[in-house]
Amino acid sequence: MRAANLIRSAGSGGSAKPGIMAEYLSPGVYVEEFESGARPLQGASTSTAGFIGLAQRGATEGLPELVTSFAEFKRLFGSYLSENAFGPYRFLAYAVEQFFMNGGSRCFVMRVAPKDARASVNTSAEAGVLALSATNPGAWGDQIRAELLPASKAKTQIYEIIGEPEASKRYRVKSNAGFNAGDIVAFDDAAGKQYNRVVSSQDNIIELEQPLEGGLEVVDNSLLPAKVLSTCEVTLNIFCGNEAESFDKMSLNAAAANHIVKVMERSGLLNAADLSTESSEAVPPFTVICGLPEAAGKYDIVFGGGSDGSVASLSASDFVGEDNGPGRRTGIQSFIDNDVVSIMAIPGVTDPNVQVQLVAHCENLGSRFAILDIPREKTKVADVLTHRNIFDSSYCAMYNPWLQVFDPLDKRNIFIPPSGTVAGIYSRSDQTRGVQKAPANEVLRGVVGLEVQYNNGEQDILNPAGVNLIRSFTGQGIRIWGARTCSSNSLWKYVNVRRLFIFIEESIKNGTSWVVFEPNNDQLWARVQRTIDAFLTRVWRDGALMGTSPAEAFYINIGRETMTQDDIDNGRLICVIGVAPVKPAEFVVFRITQKTGSE
């Protein structure tokens, strides 16, 4: 079946005359195409994770940052955090590392910072003219080094003085390209430098604020001029660890495109604010900023005052975030603008106020699943159940206990929350087996031990309650040994069932956007049905749906049986879809009896 057919072909379910055609005014052969078949429907991604937590650096508002490796995470957000400074809130870096180690391929990260965290600022003399600050709060900004150098973006020679040589301010030059009104310029000859300001620049004629000294001596028509009129700018080189940025030929002329504030908007390390005021004298930007003549050649800028803040100032509201409008949201709210993430976690943050908000976020969007940690101190079955009973949702799952891994910062083994590792296993299972496979009975990579070893009797209590235990088995390593959600509804008790429906719903929603504003008639209904049927048939063949045939695996109802005339008149197209998901073989039972010789 072809999705697009020639006008002479009726296609599959199409018409030989699909609609209004182009005008035919002159004799000839006309070939036209129209769409009649089903459109291919691509499956939505289910393996992209979203993480929220404390980090050394990184933006605290706006859109979450895409991270495709742990090396990229360290470049954007810094490395591991110390236990002394950040205590139970330091696990974001470890969780992201475990995510990639266990099979994750990409995630989005949003940083949270304490309210008393401060950005580093320049503390030397130039701060009164050029205010520089780190792009985001944290002590990391104190490591920034910057150097200011004089520069020039354009130079030319003067061919002619227009008017009285001693009093004229207008000069015909070889080229006025790069000379803007308001720029500070320097005329350099054997006698030294004269600084001036450009009033206008057009058609190779430059008008200055004051006439140049020397009269006709400023004219130089030679092929290699010795007397040059050049603009005055500055170059700023910035260094922080292995990162380096260079912003060349910037001006303090607010009307120019190379104004320092405009150019440094591209910086990932510093923000700039121009506090200078226009002087009656023409002074080069380098001197205005640092007070030194351009002959000094270089000026070093010092930064300080950065602070990571205190853990005591953190509260649940910092992780929940604020909805300050598009591009300015923080915490959990920042992921409202992201429609790619399908797995969410806030590693190590077990405050019920935060976790219920994360679950509510996933339920409201309906396109993502939350992985929850249990407080480290709650290891007894009764304590675990107390925390578990706070939640009742099919959009989250809870895992315990905490995992023992090696800490490169302290050079010893530590215990970290399991959410980052589990998110990596979700991603790995989706990529190797499909979202229909329960993300359980999978080996945890990079984990050397468990904080608590639960036995079968304890799991007999926790598993029906929806707590997924991580257990160690002799000869089989450490594995996830549970695949249940935190829902009391038995229809949604398995993680893979909920995530399969998220996959199907998001795939259909994304793949049928072309239907909007199409004529709501039988032809459209037939195309929609064929599109969804082809997609669900592929899902069934992948083993995600029950049944020996597509008819047993799903059904699609669309048309007069699902819509009334009122629905059609009000522009509603209603399609009812039923699918039979596969359930995991959670309890494998072998019944064995004795066979006698006479049988």
Coordinates of N, CA and C in Angstrom, one line a residue, residues 248-351:
D248 N 36.6 38.3 21.7 CA 37.5 39.2 21.1 C 36.8 40.6 20.7
K249 N 37.6 41.6 20.8 CA 37.2 42.9 20.3 C 35.9 43.4 20.7
M250 N 35.7 43.5 22.0 CA 34.4 44.0 22.6 C 34.5 45.5 22.9
S251 N 33.4 46.2 22.9 CA 33.4 47.6 23.1 C 32.5 48.0 24.3
L252 N 32.7 49.2 24.8 CA 31.8 49.8 25.8 C 30.8 50.7 25.1
N253 N 30.7 50.7 23.8 CA 29.7 51.4 23.0 C 28.4 50.7 23.0
A254 N 27.4 51.1 23.8 CA 26.2 50.4 24.0 C 25.4 50.2 22.7
A255 N 25.6 51.1 21.8 CA 24.9 51.1 20.5 C 25.5 50.1 19.5
A256 N 26.7 49.6 19.8 CA 27.4 48.8 18.8 C 27.0 47.3 19.0
A257 N 27.1 46.5 17.9 CA 26.8 45.1 18.0 C 27.8 44.3 18.8
N258 N 29.0 44.9 19.0 CA 30.1 44.2 19.8 C 30.2 44.8 21.2
H259 N 29.0 45.3 21.7 CA 29.0 45.8 23.1 C 29.3 44.6 24.0
I260 N 30.1 44.8 25.0 CA 30.6 43.7 25.8 C 29.4 42.9 26.5
V261 N 28.3 43.5 26.8 CA 27.2 42.8 27.4 C 26.6 41.9 26.4
K262 N 26.4 42.4 25.1 CA 25.8 41.6 24.1 C 26.6 40.4 23.7
V263 N 27.9 40.6 23.6 CA 28.8 39.5 23.2 C 28.9 38.4 24.2
M264 N 29.0 38.8 25.5 CA 29.2 37.8 26.6 C 27.9 37.1 26.9
E265 N 26.8 37.4 26.3 CA 25.6 36.5 26.5 C 25.9 35.1 26.0
R266 N 26.9 34.9 25.2 CA 27.2 33.6 24.7 C 28.1 32.8 25.7
S267 N 28.6 33.4 26.8 CA 29.5 32.8 27.7 C 28.7 31.8 28.6
G268 N 29.4 30.7 28.8 CA 28.9 29.7 29.7 C 29.5 29.8 31.1
L269 N 30.4 30.7 31.3 CA 31.0 30.9 32.6 C 30.7 32.2 33.3
L270 N 30.5 33.3 32.6 CA 30.4 34.6 33.2 C 29.2 35.3 32.6
N271 N 28.5 36.1 33.5 CA 27.6 37.2 33.1 C 28.3 38.5 33.2
A272 N 27.9 39.5 32.4 CA 28.6 40.8 32.4 C 27.5 41.9 32.5
A273 N 27.9 43.0 33.2 CA 27.0 44.2 33.3 C 27.9 45.4 33.1
D274 N 27.6 46.2 32.2 CA 28.4 47.5 31.9 C 27.9 48.6 32.8
L275 N 28.7 49.0 33.8 CA 28.3 50.1 34.7 C 29.0 51.4 34.4
S276 N 29.7 51.5 33.2 CA 30.4 52.7 32.9 C 29.5 53.8 32.4
T277 N 29.9 55.0 32.6 CA 29.2 56.2 32.1 C 30.0 56.9 31.1
E278 N 29.3 57.5 30.1 CA 30.1 58.2 29.0 C 30.8 59.4 29.6
S279 N 32.1 59.5 29.2 CA 32.9 60.6 29.7 C 33.0 61.6 28.6
S280 N 33.3 62.9 29.0 CA 33.5 63.9 28.1 C 34.8 63.7 27.3
E281 N 35.7 63.0 27.9 CA 37.0 62.7 27.2 C 36.9 61.4 26.5
A282 N 37.7 61.2 25.5 CA 37.8 60.0 24.8 C 38.8 59.1 25.4
V283 N 38.4 58.1 26.1 CA 39.3 57.2 26.9 C 39.1 55.8 26.3
P284 N 40.1 55.0 26.0 CA 40.0 53.7 25.5 C 39.3 52.7 26.5
P285 N 38.5 51.8 26.1 CA 37.8 50.9 27.0 C 38.7 50.2 28.0
F286 N 39.9 49.8 27.6 CA 40.9 49.1 28.5 C 41.2 50.0 29.6
T287 N 41.4 51.3 29.4 CA 41.8 52.2 30.5 C 40.5 52.5 31.3
V288 N 39.4 52.6 30.7 CA 38.1 52.8 31.5 C 37.9 51.7 32.5
I289 N 38.1 50.5 32.0 CA 37.8 49.3 32.9 C 38.8 49.1 34.0
C290 N 40.1 49.2 33.7 CA 41.1 48.8 34.7 C 41.9 50.0 35.2
G291 N 41.8 51.2 34.5 CA 42.6 52.3 34.9 C 44.0 52.3 34.5
L292 N 44.4 51.4 33.7 CA 45.8 51.3 33.2 C 45.9 51.7 31.7
P293 N 47.0 52.3 31.3 CA 47.1 52.6 29.8 C 47.2 51.3 29.0
E294 N 46.8 51.5 27.7 CA 46.8 50.3 26.9 C 48.2 49.7 26.7
A295 N 49.3 50.5 27.0 CA 50.6 50.0 26.9 C 50.9 48.9 28.0
A296 N 50.1 48.8 29.0 CA 50.3 47.8 30.1 C 50.1 46.4 29.5
G297 N 49.3 46.3 28.4 CA 49.2 45.0 27.7 C 48.2 44.0 28.2
K298 N 48.1 43.8 29.6 CA 47.2 42.8 30.1 C 46.8 43.2 31.5
Y299 N 45.6 42.8 31.9 CA 45.1 43.0 33.2 C 44.4 41.8 33.7
D300 N 44.7 41.3 34.9 CA 44.1 40.1 35.5 C 42.9 40.5 36.4
I301 N 41.9 39.7 36.2 CA 40.6 39.9 37.0 C 40.5 38.8 38.0
V302 N 40.2 39.1 39.2 CA 40.1 38.2 40.3 C 38.7 38.0 40.7
F303 N 38.3 36.7 41.0 CA 36.9 36.4 41.4 C 36.9 35.8 42.8
G304 N 35.8 36.1 43.5 CA 35.6 35.5 44.9 C 34.2 35.7 45.3
G305 N 33.9 35.2 46.5 CA 32.6 35.4 47.1 C 31.6 34.3 46.8
G306 N 32.0 33.3 46.0 CA 31.1 32.2 45.6 C 30.8 31.3 46.8
S307 N 29.6 30.8 46.9 CA 29.2 29.9 48.0 C 28.3 28.9 47.6
D308 N 28.5 27.6 48.0 CA 27.6 26.5 47.7 C 26.3 26.6 48.6
G309 N 26.3 27.4 49.6 CA 25.2 27.5 50.5 C 25.2 26.4 51.5
S310 N 24.2 26.3 52.4 CA 24.2 25.4 53.5 C 23.0 24.4 53.3
V311 N 23.2 23.2 53.7 CA 22.2 22.2 53.6 C 21.0 22.6 54.5
A312 N 21.3 23.3 55.6 CA 20.2 23.7 56.5 C 19.2 24.6 55.9
S313 N 19.6 25.3 54.8 CA 18.6 26.2 54.2 C 17.8 25.6 53.1
L314 N 18.1 24.3 52.9 CA 17.3 23.5 51.9 C 15.9 23.1 52.5
S315 N 14.9 23.1 51.6 CA 13.6 22.7 52.0 C 12.9 22.0 50.9
A316 N 11.8 21.4 51.1 CA 11.1 20.6 50.1 C 10.7 21.5 48.9
S317 N 10.4 22.8 49.2 CA 10.0 23.7 48.1 C 11.1 23.9 47.1
D318 N 12.4 23.8 47.5 CA 13.5 23.9 46.6 C 13.5 22.8 45.5
F319 N 13.2 21.6 45.9 CA 13.1 20.5 45.0 C 11.8 20.5 44.1
V320 N 10.7 20.9 44.8 CA 9.5 21.0 44.0 C 9.6 22.1 43.0
G321 N 10.2 23.2 43.4 CA 10.4 24.3 42.4 C 9.3 25.3 42.3
E322 N 9.5 26.3 41.5 CA 8.5 27.3 41.3 C 8.2 27.4 39.8
D323 N 6.9 27.7 39.5 CA 6.5 27.9 38.2 C 6.5 29.4 37.9
N324 N 7.7 29.9 37.4 CA 7.8 31.3 37.1 C 7.6 31.6 35.6
G325 N 7.0 30.7 34.9 CA 6.7 30.9 33.5 C 7.7 30.2 32.6
P326 N 7.4 30.1 31.3 CA 8.3 29.3 30.4 C 9.8 29.8 30.5
G327 N 10.7 28.9 30.6 CA 12.1 29.2 30.6 C 12.6 29.6 31.9
R328 N 11.8 29.8 32.9 CA 12.2 30.2 34.3 C 11.8 29.3 35.4
R329 N 11.3 28.2 35.0 CA 10.8 27.2 36.1 C 12.0 26.6 36.8
T330 N 11.8 26.1 38.0 CA 12.9 25.5 38.8 C 12.4 24.1 39.3
G331 N 13.3 23.3 39.7 CA 13.0 22.0 40.4 C 12.2 21.1 39.5
I332 N 11.2 20.4 40.1 CA 10.3 19.5 39.3 C 9.6 20.3 38.3
Q333 N 9.2 21.5 38.6 CA 8.4 22.3 37.6 C 9.1 22.5 36.3
S334 N 10.4 22.5 36.3 CA 11.2 22.8 35.0 C 11.0 21.6 34.0
F335 N 10.6 20.5 34.5 CA 10.4 19.4 33.5 C 9.0 19.4 32.8
I336 N 8.2 20.4 33.2 CA 6.9 20.6 32.5 C 7.2 21.0 31.0
D337 N 8.3 21.7 30.8 CA 8.7 22.1 29.5 C 9.4 21.1 28.7
N338 N 9.6 19.9 29.3 CA 10.3 18.8 28.6 C 9.4 17.7 28.3
D339 N 9.3 17.3 27.0 CA 8.3 16.3 26.6 C 9.1 15.0 26.2
V340 N 10.3 14.9 26.6 CA 11.1 13.7 26.1 C 11.3 12.7 27.3
V341 N 11.4 13.2 28.5 CA 11.7 12.4 29.7 C 10.6 11.4 29.9
S342 N 10.9 10.2 30.3 CA 9.9 9.2 30.6 C 10.1 8.5 31.9
I343 N 11.3 8.8 32.5 CA 11.6 8.2 33.9 C 12.1 9.4 34.7
M344 N 11.6 9.5 36.0 CA 12.0 10.6 36.8 C 12.5 10.1 38.2
A345 N 13.5 10.8 38.7 CA 14.0 10.4 40.0 C 14.7 11.7 40.7
I346 N 14.6 11.7 42.0 CA 15.3 12.7 42.8 C 16.2 11.9 43.8
P347 N 17.4 11.5 43.4 CA 18.2 10.6 44.1 C 18.5 11.0 45.6
G348 N 18.1 10.1 46.5 CA 18.4 10.4 47.9 C 17.5 11.3 48.7
V349 N 16.6 12.0 48.0 CA 15.7 12.9 48.6 C 14.4 12.1 48.9
T350 N 14.2 11.7 50.2 CA 13.1 10.9 50.6 C 12.1 11.6 51.4
D351 N 12.1 12.9 51.4 CA 11.1 13.7 52.0 C 9.7 13.4 51.4

